[in-house]
Amino acid sequence: MEFNKIIKIRFISIYKILVYISKLRIFIIAQKRTVWFLAKRNMDNNSFLKYFFIFLFIIHTFFRYYLIKTSNDVIYAAFEFVVTEKCNLNCERCSNLMDLYNDPQHYDINKITEDLFNFLDLVYHVVELRIIGGEPFLNRNLSFLIESLFSNKDALNKIEYISFITNGTVIPDKKTISLLKKYKNKIMVAVTNYGEISEKIIKKLEDNNITYTFSSSDDEWLDIGDLKKRNRDTDELKKLFDDCGGREGCNTLLNGKFYVCPLEAHGINISIIPKNLMFLDLRSNESREFKINKLKKLRSLDYIDACDYCDLPLAKVLKTKSELFDA
């Protein structure tokens, strides 16, 4: 690449960062891997700019909650987009309840892609779109989703980057691999480390120069509890919700419905948690204005019903993820 082209690309990237700062949008970034990805994508080996991003990451801690709560625009640090209920690991006490599905299904890729576009039409910006399952790479129609996203510039421009959350045991199909490689500056694969079984995918990603992260083997597997109703009082529910690390980063789009929490989404989906009105039905005939206001209401909740079934903020550590499948 010519030197002046490199300078131009870096200038554009830095300009984009400054635009975000001017609007306080950068402070919404909630995950360490977001900082890593943006630094890698935009700054190559420029140590000054990498430290600048670390500085922003520290500052965002103080501004994130205020920004999300008070902004007139609907903005999300991250949300999870479920493409399948199927998983090949069946981990006990899965925080997304995959082990409790009796007849897991892949979702219709055409319908859920339309759901995604309808959701993005309602929001101002999303830092991280997390494509998740189950195990997302079990759904062999992901290439349609990726191609649809990258052909819809209005939707794509609202997303800072896309991550596929995988357990690392399933190699994506050939077409999906080619698209992950083609769009590596916008897409990353986030491999959760369950030990040796998660290393299967790494060579494939490296051989194809696909951007990825591999989580620490010391990441903890937490006990979410037995999912029975606790009958907590309002103050307890508010504190649990406030302490929950997923309240801003784990909003979930599941089969046409947008929920505040993945445990709530899957709990309602498999009838463990009673259905309530704390979600947005994207397939309803309500007006766009109604749906935007519903998202704002969801964002301003002090707690949700699922908090009375969940022990996650209080959870004890069962083991590290890499120990789950040790002999």
C-alpha positions as CSV (number, residue, x, y, z in Angstrom):
1,M,0.0,0.0,0.0
2,E,1.3,3.4,-0.9
3,F,2.5,5.6,2.0
4,N,0.1,8.5,1.2
5,K,-2.8,6.0,1.2
6,I,-1.8,4.7,4.6
7,I,-1.7,8.3,5.9
8,K,-5.1,9.0,4.3
9,I,-6.7,5.9,5.9
10,R,-5.3,6.7,9.3
11,F,-6.5,10.3,9.0
12,I,-10.0,9.1,8.1
13,S,-10.0,6.7,11.1
14,I,-8.7,9.4,13.5
15,Y,-11.3,11.8,12.2
16,K,-14.0,9.2,12.8
17,I,-12.8,8.8,16.4
18,L,-12.9,12.6,16.9
19,V,-16.5,12.7,15.5
20,Y,-17.5,10.0,18.0
21,I,-15.8,11.9,20.9
22,S,-17.5,15.1,19.9
23,K,-20.9,13.4,20.3
24,L,-19.7,11.4,23.4
25,R,-20.5,8.2,21.4
26,I,-17.1,6.6,22.1
27,F,-17.9,6.5,25.8
28,I,-20.5,3.9,25.3
29,I,-17.9,1.2,24.4
30,A,-18.4,-1.5,27.1
31,Q,-16.1,-4.4,26.3
32,K,-12.3,-4.7,26.5
33,R,-12.3,-6.6,23.2
34,T,-14.0,-3.6,21.6
35,V,-11.0,-1.5,22.5
36,W,-8.6,-4.2,21.3
37,F,-10.5,-4.5,18.0
38,L,-10.7,-0.8,17.2
39,A,-7.1,-0.3,18.2
40,K,-6.0,-3.2,15.9
41,R,-8.2,-2.1,13.0
42,N,-7.4,1.6,13.1
43,M,-4.0,2.1,14.5
44,D,-1.7,-0.7,13.4
45,N,1.5,-0.3,15.6
46,N,1.0,3.3,16.6
47,S,1.5,3.0,20.4
48,F,0.4,6.5,21.1
49,L,-3.0,5.9,19.6
50,K,-3.3,2.6,21.3
51,Y,-2.7,4.3,24.7
52,F,-5.2,7.0,23.6
53,F,-7.8,4.3,23.3
54,I,-6.9,2.8,26.7
55,F,-7.4,6.3,28.1
56,L,-10.8,6.5,26.4
57,F,-11.7,3.1,27.9
58,I,-11.0,4.4,31.4
59,I,-13.0,7.6,30.8
60,H,-16.0,5.7,29.4
61,T,-16.5,4.0,32.8
62,F,-17.6,7.3,34.2
63,F,-19.7,8.4,31.3
64,R,-21.3,5.2,29.9
65,Y,-24.2,4.9,32.3
66,Y,-25.1,8.6,32.1
67,L,-24.9,8.6,28.3
68,I,-27.1,5.5,27.8
69,K,-29.6,6.7,30.3
70,T,-30.0,10.3,29.2
71,S,-29.3,10.3,25.4
72,N,-32.3,11.2,23.2
73,D,-30.9,8.8,20.6
74,V,-31.3,5.1,21.0
75,I,-27.8,3.8,21.2
76,Y,-26.4,0.4,22.4
77,A,-22.9,-0.6,23.5
78,A,-23.8,-4.1,22.3
79,F,-26.6,-6.5,21.7
80,E,-26.8,-10.2,21.1
81,F,-28.5,-11.4,17.9
82,V,-29.5,-15.1,18.2
83,V,-29.3,-17.1,15.0
84,T,-29.8,-20.6,16.4
85,E,-30.9,-22.4,19.6
86,K,-28.6,-25.3,18.8
87,C,-25.3,-25.9,20.6
88,N,-22.9,-28.8,20.4
89,L,-21.6,-28.5,24.0
90,N,-24.6,-28.6,26.3
91,C,-22.8,-26.9,29.2
92,E,-24.4,-27.2,32.6
93,R,-25.8,-23.9,33.9
94,C,-25.4,-22.1,30.6
95,S,-26.2,-18.4,31.1
96,N,-28.2,-18.4,27.9
97,L,-30.0,-21.6,29.0
98,M,-29.0,-23.6,25.9
99,D,-28.8,-26.8,28.0
100,L,-32.5,-26.5,28.8
101,Y,-33.8,-26.4,25.2
102,N,-35.7,-29.7,24.5
103,D,-35.9,-29.3,20.7
104,P,-33.5,-26.5,19.7
105,Q,-34.0,-25.0,16.2
106,H,-32.1,-22.8,13.7
107,Y,-34.1,-19.6,13.1
108,D,-35.3,-18.8,9.6
109,I,-32.4,-16.7,8.3
110,N,-34.6,-14.5,6.0
111,K,-37.0,-13.6,8.8
112,I,-34.3,-12.9,11.4
113,T,-32.3,-10.8,9.0
114,E,-35.4,-8.7,8.4
115,D,-35.8,-8.5,12.2
116,L,-32.3,-7.1,12.4
117,F,-32.8,-4.5,9.7
118,N,-36.1,-3.4,11.4
119,F,-34.3,-3.1,14.7
120,L,-31.4,-1.1,13.2
121,D,-33.9,1.3,11.6
122,L,-35.0,2.2,15.2
123,V,-31.6,3.0,16.6
124,Y,-28.9,5.7,16.2
125,H,-25.8,3.5,16.7
126,V,-24.6,0.1,17.9
127,V,-21.0,-0.4,18.9
128,E,-21.0,-4.2,18.8
129,L,-23.4,-6.5,17.1
130,R,-22.8,-9.9,18.6
131,I,-24.0,-12.9,16.5
132,I,-24.6,-15.7,18.9
133,G,-26.4,-19.0,19.5
134,G,-26.2,-21.6,20.7
135,E,-23.2,-22.1,18.5
136,P,-23.7,-19.7,15.6
137,F,-21.5,-21.6,13.1
138,L,-23.9,-24.5,13.3
139,N,-26.3,-22.4,11.3
140,R,-24.9,-22.9,7.7
141,N,-26.9,-19.9,6.3
142,L,-24.8,-17.2,7.9
143,S,-23.3,-16.2,4.6
144,F,-26.8,-14.9,3.6
145,L,-26.9,-12.8,6.8
146,I,-23.4,-11.3,6.2
147,E,-24.0,-10.6,2.5
148,S,-27.3,-9.0,3.4
149,L,-25.7,-6.7,6.0
150,F,-22.9,-5.6,3.8
151,S,-25.3,-4.8,0.9
152,N,-27.5,-2.6,3.2
153,K,-25.2,0.4,3.8
154,D,-27.8,2.3,5.9
155,A,-28.0,-0.6,8.4
156,L,-24.3,-1.4,8.2
157,N,-23.2,2.2,8.9
158,K,-25.0,2.1,12.3
159,I,-22.8,-0.8,13.5
160,E,-19.2,-0.1,14.6
161,Y,-18.3,-3.8,14.3
162,I,-19.7,-7.3,14.2
163,S,-18.5,-10.2,16.3
164,F,-19.3,-13.9,16.1
165,I,-19.3,-15.5,19.6
166,T,-18.2,-19.1,19.2
167,N,-17.0,-22.0,21.3
168,G,-14.4,-22.7,18.7
169,T,-15.4,-26.3,18.0
170,V,-17.2,-25.7,14.7
171,I,-15.5,-24.6,11.5
172,P,-17.6,-22.2,9.5
173,D,-18.6,-23.3,6.0
174,K,-16.3,-22.2,3.1
175,K,-18.5,-19.3,2.0
176,T,-18.8,-17.9,5.5
177,I,-15.0,-18.2,5.9
178,S,-14.5,-16.2,2.6
179,L,-16.8,-13.4,3.9
180,L,-15.1,-13.3,7.3
181,K,-11.9,-12.8,5.5
182,K,-13.3,-10.2,3.0
183,Y,-14.8,-8.1,5.8
184,K,-12.1,-8.6,8.5
185,N,-12.0,-4.9,9.2
186,K,-15.6,-4.9,10.3
187,I,-16.0,-8.5,11.6
188,M,-14.2,-10.4,14.3
189,V,-14.6,-13.9,15.6
190,A,-14.6,-14.0,19.4
191,V,-13.6,-17.5,20.5
192,T,-14.6,-18.5,24.0
193,N,-11.8,-20.6,25.6
194,Y,-13.1,-24.0,26.8
195,G,-9.6,-25.5,26.6
196,E,-8.3,-27.7,23.9
197,I,-11.7,-28.2,22.2
198,S,-11.8,-24.5,21.4
199,E,-8.5,-24.5,19.5
200,K,-10.0,-26.3,16.5
201,I,-11.0,-23.1,14.8
202,I,-7.9,-21.1,15.5
203,K,-5.7,-22.5,12.7
204,K,-8.5,-21.9,10.1
205,L,-8.9,-18.3,11.2
206,E,-5.1,-17.7,11.1
207,D,-4.7,-19.4,7.7
208,N,-7.3,-17.0,6.3
209,N,-6.1,-13.9,8.1
210,I,-9.4,-13.5,9.9
211,T,-9.6,-11.2,12.9
212,Y,-10.2,-13.0,16.1
213,T,-9.8,-13.0,19.9
214,F,-9.3,-16.0,22.1
215,S,-10.4,-15.5,25.7
216,S,-8.4,-16.3,28.7
217,S,-8.4,-19.9,30.0
218,D,-9.1,-18.4,33.4
219,D,-12.4,-17.0,32.4
220,E,-14.9,-18.1,35.0
221,W,-18.1,-20.2,34.6
222,L,-20.6,-18.8,37.0
223,D,-23.6,-20.5,38.7
224,I,-26.8,-18.6,37.5
225,G,-28.9,-20.5,40.0
226,D,-31.8,-22.9,39.7
227,L,-34.0,-20.3,38.0
228,K,-36.8,-20.5,40.6
229,K,-38.6,-17.4,41.6
230,R,-36.9,-15.7,44.6
231,N,-39.7,-13.3,45.7
232,R,-37.1,-10.5,46.2
233,D,-38.3,-7.0,47.2
234,T,-38.0,-4.0,44.9
235,D,-34.8,-2.7,46.4
236,E,-33.1,-6.1,46.0
237,L,-34.2,-6.3,42.4
238,K,-32.9,-2.8,41.7
239,K,-29.6,-3.6,43.2
240,L,-29.2,-6.9,41.4
241,F,-30.0,-5.2,38.1
242,D,-27.7,-2.3,38.8
243,D,-24.9,-4.7,39.7
244,C,-25.4,-6.9,36.6
245,G,-22.6,-6.7,34.1
246,G,-25.0,-7.6,31.3
247,R,-27.6,-4.8,31.7
248,E,-26.1,-2.7,28.9
249,G,-24.1,-5.3,26.9
250,C,-26.3,-8.3,26.7
251,N,-29.6,-7.0,25.3
252,T,-30.9,-9.8,23.1
253,L,-32.8,-10.0,19.8
254,L,-34.4,-13.4,19.7
255,N,-36.7,-14.5,16.9
256,G,-38.3,-11.1,16.3
257,K,-38.4,-9.9,19.9
258,F,-35.9,-7.6,21.6
259,Y,-35.2,-8.2,25.3
260,V,-33.1,-6.4,27.9
261,C,-31.4,-9.7,29.0
262,P,-30.5,-13.0,27.4
263,L,-31.7,-15.0,30.5
264,E,-35.1,-13.3,30.2
265,A,-35.2,-13.9,26.4
266,H,-34.5,-17.6,26.6
267,G,-36.3,-18.1,29.8
268,I,-39.5,-16.8,28.3
269,N,-38.8,-18.6,25.0
270,I,-38.7,-22.0,26.8
271,S,-41.5,-21.0,29.4
272,I,-39.3,-21.1,32.5
273,I,-40.0,-17.4,33.1
274,P,-43.6,-16.1,32.7
275,K,-44.1,-14.0,29.6
276,N,-44.3,-10.3,30.4
277,L,-44.4,-7.0,28.5
278,M,-40.7,-6.1,29.0
279,F,-39.7,-6.7,25.4
280,L,-40.3,-5.1,22.0
281,D,-42.0,-7.2,19.3
282,L,-40.4,-6.1,16.1
283,R,-42.9,-8.0,14.0
284,S,-45.9,-6.2,15.5
285,N,-47.9,-3.6,13.5
286,E,-47.1,-0.8,15.9
287,S,-45.7,2.4,14.5
288,R,-42.0,3.2,14.2
289,E,-42.4,6.0,16.8
290,F,-44.1,3.5,19.2
291,K,-41.2,1.1,18.8
292,I,-38.6,3.7,19.4
293,N,-40.3,4.9,22.6
294,K,-40.6,1.3,23.7
295,L,-36.8,0.8,23.3
296,K,-36.3,4.0,25.4
297,K,-38.6,2.6,28.1
298,L,-36.7,-0.7,28.1
299,R,-33.5,1.2,28.5
300,S,-34.7,3.2,31.4
301,L,-36.0,0.2,33.5
302,D,-34.8,-0.1,37.1
303,Y,-35.1,-3.9,36.9
304,I,-36.8,-6.6,35.0
305,D,-38.9,-9.6,36.1
306,A,-36.1,-12.0,35.2
307,C,-34.0,-10.5,38.0
308,D,-36.2,-12.5,40.5
309,Y,-35.1,-15.8,38.9
310,C,-31.4,-15.0,38.4
311,D,-28.5,-15.2,40.8
312,L,-25.8,-14.1,38.3
313,P,-24.7,-10.9,40.1
314,L,-24.3,-13.0,43.3
315,A,-23.1,-16.1,41.5
316,K,-20.4,-18.3,42.8
317,V,-17.7,-19.7,40.5
318,L,-18.3,-23.3,39.4
319,K,-15.0,-23.6,37.5
320,T,-13.0,-21.9,34.8
321,K,-14.4,-22.4,31.3
322,S,-11.3,-24.3,30.2
323,E,-12.0,-26.9,33.0
324,L,-15.6,-27.6,31.9
325,F,-14.4,-30.3,29.4
326,D,-11.2,-31.5,31.1
327,A,-11.2,-35.2,31.6
